[in-house]
Amino acid sequence: MALAQVSSNKCSGGYQKVFEHDSTELKCKMKVAVYLPPKAENEKCPVFYWLSGLTCTEQNFITKAGSQQAASEHGIIIVAPDTSPRGCNIEGEDESWDFGTGAGFYVDATQEPWKTNYCMYSYVTEELPRLINANFPADPENMSISGHSMGGHGALICALKNPGKYKAVSAFAPICNPIQCAWGQKAFSGYLGKDKKTWEAYDATVLAASYSGPQLDILIDQGRDDQFLSASQLLPGNLIAACSENKIPVVFRLQPGYDHSYFFIYSFITDHIKHHAKFLNA
Amino acid sequence: MDLYEVYTGSRLDVITEEVLSGDEEHGEEHQEEVKEEEVNRDLPTKEAFVVVSERTETRELSSTSQRFSTDTNDSLRFEAYVPSSDEEGTPSPDSSVDGHEDVFEEHKESEALFGVTAQQKLNKVNNIRTKLEEKVVEMENFAGHLEEIFLTVEENFGRQEQHLEQHCNDVLQTLSHRYDERAAALGEEKKRKLESLYTQLLGCGRTLDASKDLIETAQELYRTEDKRLFLQAVMPTMKRIEEFAKEKPDLTLVTPLEFDMPLADLSDVKTMMDSINIVPAPSAPVINPQVSNSATRTSLRVCWSLFSDDSVEYYELYYRPVLEDTPAADSTKGPDVFNVKVKETHCSVGELLPNVQYEFWVTATNTTGISPASEKAVYVTVPSPPVIRQRECSSCPEAALIRWESGNTNPVDSYTVELSETGTDGQSGVNESIVAVPTCESLIQLQSGRQYLIYVRAVNIGGPSDRSEAFTVSTTGTIFHLLQDTAHPCLSISEDGFSMFYGDEELPLSAMTFDDNTFARCVAVLGDLIPVRGRHYWEVELEEDTEYRIGVAYEDTQRNSYLGGTNTSWCMRHVLTPSRHKYEFLHSGWSPDIRITVNPVRIGLSLNYERGILSFFNVDLEQHLHTFYCSFLHYVHPCFALDNPGALTVRTGVEAPQYVHLV
């Protein structure tokens, strides 16, 4: 569990750092970005976990989303892990951009050859919080989760599968119903096998329909000009219908003119951090 | 103490003499009077009051005072305190001493009992002391009155003396003037008579001379020897003598012997002498302008003064209300004139109407006659208390806007708003007043999270009215009422003013009355939000299926367009489509595309002028729904509309939950 600091830059009064560690879940070296607000120098702070989308590393969010200012103001630690194990020398891991490296989909793989390393769900929900709580002034009772695209899917399933674990959840253009879209079907069949029943355990829409637990307040932003929305990869309508049915509070904002990029995330990240702060600092 | 010395001097002696002379016939009473007089003489010294504790002396004092109160001032009718043995708790100083002895007796028997009894006795003694102190104060007041009387008597005597002296001088002057006139007239006459007598004397002498001459000529002639010469001269001489004899000398006196003495007319002197004892009729008194705070709602204290030379027996005060709607030409038919007779130079007039102008004038009367009327002075009674319009008052955590009705038909000068903070323990805190409020409303800055009682008084020159009924303000949340005059005719508003209903029955257009302020298209109503650029929060409760628009709008938002359809309103709209509940956040007819999975039934609206934000929350979930960012150029009002039959309830005065400030 040794953490090695890769970089440290002062940012918005606090520090944006990157660490490297040997992951027991993923059996490889993993990089993780941690933003420590000024408040963390003196007291324990809540932790906001950010899950990035396809092809991303820990760098995209910390360099493009502009989250540090709001995190500094609200006294929130932001933890942004990488999106998949890397350098595991698995055959075919670098063949396509939407499967393998950079596309862990936040599931625990059950199929060979992926099941040894591709346990991103356990990494994100178990190993990473343990690591953070042990090494930083983090309040273990106060964590929340958010993400973009594949990371939005990851954030939603983490929250829905672990009632009470996350105080707040939000998502940018999440893949809401992966079992119904091309990306999800490709990834799930690769990691989880042909049995579609096993896929449902990682599908936000399916999970939402049967969720029961402490009240969630989900904020979802979606660009209207997102090419993946029109390509039916994201399917937010299905999730909204399930949440409406199961009375899970969601505010879904379709933002006209915005696409799937980090420019879109940058535009609304402050709203999301405020949304999380409301529950984390309550 | 100078004054006292004056009294013990000559002035009192004068009074004594009067009393003595007045009572001479009553032999025995005379002696008593002298005694009383002596008491009287001691009275003005301080010791007299300290000593006065015995009943007999007090009685004497009171009777003496009666004699000196010249019935000119009611307040001088001093009722001396006569300790009454019937009255419990007011024993004479002697009995209290007895009481102490009793206490000592009891002390021997029981020390505990002593404590209690001693305390009681002590209380009694204290009571008595308080009463005695009161008496001393009364006595001192009485002495003050006596001083006044002495001064007045002295002044009056001085004045009368002066008057008498002047009058006598006048008479003497008149008489001597008459004497001079008469003496001069007599001298004239004498001179004239002597002159005419002397002239006559001269005439006589001349006649005598002429006669003598003639006689001598005749005698000479007679002695003439020469007959011829005699004959020559006799004839002319005879002629001369005959002629002379013809002239009859006037031997009557040219002047009458009697002096022409007209009868002296002394009637005017007589009237002057008579009038020495008559006081002149007083001149018109001078009425004073109204003194502030001298009036009540139904009474006025009017003061005037007289010229110092006048002596006056009584005044007659006339008054009548000044009615502004009575035409001036018709003033003869004006309101009835009331009339009061008083001896003082002031009078409190009662049974008047509140906040009404009264015209006063006064005449003075003495034995000689009645003075001309004084100038007319206008006095005003104090107004009635204003009535706070509870439904038109609004408040927020920083301020309250209080509106009221004058409560008076005539205009008043200004209003005073008083506020007191009521603590949680029911204690009333610091009082503040805002004075000289010209209109019937006032915006008052307050501290948040407190409770205040607010009162209003109406003020005119006569003084402030009583307090209005209290208005309670809690500065926990924002409180407003609906502006019923903006409500669409189809919208009915509940008794308490916070619920609105849009009925199922369609009203025919003809049955609807619209005016410029009424929403004509949107079945809407505005709320009367306090004009304070702070933070405001209120909630709306409704059914899940109700179709509504709620938000804010400028006061002058177009009444014939839908709320949210223009750039003068911002609102959340709920539309029930066949497939789903649709929520819009409308401004200028545009809404962001927002999906909400749980339909709110209790919506919180948070308005923050400073940050220019209007946020909507699902209160039950503490869920943020949407925020408008807009710089409000003017004050906005909450707006509520029902797009389909249904109901909606507004909750005001709710403390804004903490999460609304996190937006």
mmCIF file of C-alpha atoms in Angstrom, chain A residues 108-249:
data_model
loop_
_atom_site.group_PDB
_atom_site.id
_atom_site.type_symbol
_atom_site.label_atom_id
_atom_site.label_comp_id
_atom_site.label_asym_id
_atom_site.label_seq_id
_atom_site.Cartn_x
_atom_site.Cartn_y
_atom_site.Cartn_z
ATOM 1 C CA ASP A 108 -15.215 -6.971 -11.814
ATOM 2 C CA ALA A 109 -14.432 -9.177 -14.858
ATOM 3 C CA THR A 110 -15.402 -12.829 -14.600
ATOM 4 C CA GLN A 111 -14.013 -13.946 -17.917
ATOM 5 C CA GLU A 112 -10.529 -14.955 -18.919
ATOM 6 C CA PRO A 113 -8.129 -13.375 -19.607
ATOM 7 C CA TRP A 114 -9.530 -10.240 -17.908
ATOM 8 C CA LYS A 115 -10.656 -11.471 -14.539
ATOM 9 C CA THR A 116 -7.170 -11.304 -12.932
ATOM 10 C CA ASN A 117 -6.622 -7.630 -13.503
ATOM 11 C CA TYR A 118 -9.892 -5.983 -14.619
ATOM 12 C CA CYS A 119 -11.559 -5.591 -11.245
ATOM 13 C CA MET A 120 -12.157 -1.880 -11.453
ATOM 14 C CA TYR A 121 -15.429 -2.091 -9.442
ATOM 15 C CA SER A 122 -13.679 -3.542 -6.386
ATOM 16 C CA TYR A 123 -10.726 -1.239 -6.907
ATOM 17 C CA VAL A 124 -12.895 1.870 -6.949
ATOM 18 C CA THR A 125 -15.308 0.898 -4.177
ATOM 19 C CA GLU A 126 -12.946 -0.942 -1.795
ATOM 20 C CA GLU A 127 -9.222 -0.673 -2.365
ATOM 21 C CA LEU A 128 -9.056 2.938 -3.362
ATOM 22 C CA PRO A 129 -11.113 4.282 -0.418
ATOM 23 C CA ARG A 130 -9.004 2.232 1.984
ATOM 24 C CA LEU A 131 -5.852 3.629 0.428
ATOM 25 C CA ILE A 132 -7.120 7.203 0.569
ATOM 26 C CA ASN A 133 -8.448 6.965 4.118
ATOM 27 C CA ALA A 134 -5.137 5.509 5.276
ATOM 28 C CA ASN A 135 -2.902 8.087 3.628
ATOM 29 C CA PHE A 136 -4.845 11.355 3.617
ATOM 30 C CA PRO A 137 -6.902 13.435 6.065
ATOM 31 C CA ALA A 138 -10.086 11.941 4.642
ATOM 32 C CA ASP A 139 -13.354 11.572 6.498
ATOM 33 C CA PRO A 140 -14.196 7.886 5.798
ATOM 34 C CA GLU A 141 -17.888 8.449 6.523
ATOM 35 C CA ASN A 142 -18.232 11.216 3.992
ATOM 36 C CA MET A 143 -17.688 10.215 0.415
ATOM 37 C CA SER A 144 -19.471 10.855 -2.820
ATOM 38 C CA ILE A 145 -19.023 9.820 -6.411
ATOM 39 C CA SER A 146 -19.346 11.266 -9.859
ATOM 40 C CA GLY A 147 -18.107 10.594 -13.341
ATOM 41 C CA HIS A 148 -18.316 11.178 -17.013
ATOM 42 C CA SER A 149 -19.681 8.852 -19.692
ATOM 43 C CA MET A 150 -18.337 5.392 -18.788
ATOM 44 C CA GLY A 151 -17.328 6.982 -15.468
ATOM 45 C CA GLY A 152 -20.870 8.327 -15.096
ATOM 46 C CA HIS A 153 -22.082 4.750 -15.479
ATOM 47 C CA GLY A 154 -19.470 3.731 -12.915
ATOM 48 C CA ALA A 155 -20.560 6.418 -10.444
ATOM 49 C CA LEU A 156 -24.233 5.482 -10.787
ATOM 50 C CA ILE A 157 -23.705 1.761 -10.280
ATOM 51 C CA CYS A 158 -21.333 2.296 -7.358
ATOM 52 C CA ALA A 159 -23.979 4.418 -5.645
ATOM 53 C CA LEU A 160 -26.919 2.199 -6.540
ATOM 54 C CA LYS A 161 -25.142 -1.030 -5.596
ATOM 55 C CA ASN A 162 -23.939 0.324 -2.231
ATOM 56 C CA PRO A 163 -26.882 2.065 -0.581
ATOM 57 C CA GLY A 164 -25.607 4.566 1.991
ATOM 58 C CA LYS A 165 -21.952 4.251 1.027
ATOM 59 C CA TYR A 166 -21.941 7.469 -1.001
ATOM 60 C CA LYS A 167 -23.581 10.570 0.358
ATOM 61 C CA ALA A 168 -24.142 11.989 -3.094
ATOM 62 C CA VAL A 169 -23.941 10.973 -6.685
ATOM 63 C CA SER A 170 -23.948 12.850 -9.940
ATOM 64 C CA ALA A 171 -22.957 12.204 -13.538
ATOM 65 C CA PHE A 172 -22.037 13.905 -16.782
ATOM 66 C CA ALA A 173 -23.463 12.241 -19.887
ATOM 67 C CA PRO A 174 -23.463 8.805 -18.245
ATOM 68 C CA ILE A 175 -23.955 5.535 -20.046
ATOM 69 C CA CYS A 176 -27.236 4.946 -18.335
ATOM 70 C CA ASN A 177 -28.329 1.626 -19.679
ATOM 71 C CA PRO A 178 -25.163 -0.238 -20.906
ATOM 72 C CA ILE A 179 -26.942 -3.512 -21.555
ATOM 73 C CA GLN A 180 -28.965 -1.712 -24.200
ATOM 74 C CA CYS A 181 -26.121 0.099 -25.984
ATOM 75 C CA ALA A 182 -23.256 -0.987 -28.237
ATOM 76 C CA TRP A 183 -20.458 0.059 -25.863
ATOM 77 C CA GLY A 184 -21.960 -1.713 -22.932
ATOM 78 C CA GLN A 185 -22.797 -4.878 -24.793
ATOM 79 C CA LYS A 186 -19.255 -5.121 -26.169
ATOM 80 C CA ALA A 187 -17.641 -4.526 -22.793
ATOM 81 C CA PHE A 188 -20.014 -6.645 -20.723
ATOM 82 C CA SER A 189 -19.853 -9.603 -23.064
ATOM 83 C CA GLY A 190 -16.048 -9.380 -22.929
ATOM 84 C CA TYR A 191 -15.697 -8.952 -19.187
ATOM 85 C CA LEU A 192 -18.788 -10.774 -17.936
ATOM 86 C CA GLY A 193 -19.543 -13.349 -20.575
ATOM 87 C CA LYS A 194 -22.561 -14.150 -22.669
ATOM 88 C CA ASP A 195 -25.097 -14.452 -19.857
ATOM 89 C CA LYS A 196 -26.970 -11.189 -19.973
ATOM 90 C CA LYS A 197 -28.420 -11.815 -16.509
ATOM 91 C CA THR A 198 -24.967 -11.155 -15.021
ATOM 92 C CA TRP A 199 -24.821 -7.842 -16.894
ATOM 93 C CA GLU A 200 -27.790 -6.462 -15.004
ATOM 94 C CA ALA A 201 -25.741 -6.200 -11.822
ATOM 95 C CA TYR A 202 -23.756 -3.432 -13.544
ATOM 96 C CA ASP A 203 -26.602 -1.607 -15.283
ATOM 97 C CA ALA A 204 -27.706 1.662 -13.672
ATOM 98 C CA THR A 205 -31.206 1.534 -15.149
ATOM 99 C CA VAL A 206 -31.812 -1.995 -13.920
ATOM 100 C CA LEU A 207 -30.288 -1.180 -10.526
ATOM 101 C CA ALA A 208 -32.390 1.979 -10.197
ATOM 102 C CA ALA A 209 -35.602 0.081 -10.809
ATOM 103 C CA SER A 210 -34.950 -2.118 -7.782
ATOM 104 C CA TYR A 211 -33.017 0.311 -5.577
ATOM 105 C CA SER A 212 -34.008 0.545 -2.008
ATOM 106 C CA GLY A 213 -31.989 2.326 0.604
ATOM 107 C CA PRO A 214 -31.214 5.805 1.850
ATOM 108 C CA GLN A 215 -32.556 8.541 -0.376
ATOM 109 C CA LEU A 216 -30.361 9.512 -3.266
ATOM 110 C CA ASP A 217 -30.413 12.889 -4.994
ATOM 111 C CA ILE A 218 -28.938 12.365 -8.416
ATOM 112 C CA LEU A 219 -27.844 15.262 -10.587
ATOM 113 C CA ILE A 220 -27.219 14.427 -14.231
ATOM 114 C CA ASP A 221 -26.046 16.855 -16.894
ATOM 115 C CA GLN A 222 -26.198 15.888 -20.530
ATOM 116 C CA GLY A 223 -25.149 17.893 -23.578
ATOM 117 C CA ARG A 224 -27.872 18.012 -26.154
ATOM 118 C CA ASP A 225 -25.357 18.066 -29.012
ATOM 119 C CA ASP A 226 -23.515 15.005 -27.715
ATOM 120 C CA GLN A 227 -22.907 12.650 -30.672
ATOM 121 C CA PHE A 228 -23.066 9.625 -28.350
ATOM 122 C CA LEU A 229 -26.485 10.720 -27.123
ATOM 123 C CA SER A 230 -27.823 10.722 -30.637
ATOM 124 C CA ALA A 231 -25.956 7.440 -31.278
ATOM 125 C CA SER A 232 -28.019 5.897 -28.455
ATOM 126 C CA GLN A 233 -24.951 4.966 -26.417
ATOM 127 C CA LEU A 234 -26.109 6.892 -23.325
ATOM 128 C CA LEU A 235 -29.899 6.310 -23.120
ATOM 129 C CA PRO A 236 -30.697 8.655 -20.203
ATOM 130 C CA GLY A 237 -34.417 8.387 -20.900
ATOM 131 C CA ASN A 238 -34.420 4.784 -19.730
ATOM 132 C CA LEU A 239 -32.764 5.689 -16.441
ATOM 133 C CA ILE A 240 -35.162 8.622 -15.897
ATOM 134 C CA ALA A 241 -38.133 6.373 -16.516
ATOM 135 C CA ALA A 242 -36.816 3.822 -14.020
ATOM 136 C CA CYS A 243 -36.096 6.504 -11.419
ATOM 137 C CA SER A 244 -39.523 8.084 -11.941
ATOM 138 C CA GLU A 245 -41.065 4.695 -11.437
ATOM 139 C CA ASN A 246 -39.047 3.952 -8.310
ATOM 140 C CA LYS A 247 -39.270 7.531 -6.986
ATOM 141 C CA ILE A 248 -35.538 8.076 -7.025
ATOM 142 C CA PRO A 249 -34.996 11.862 -7.124
#
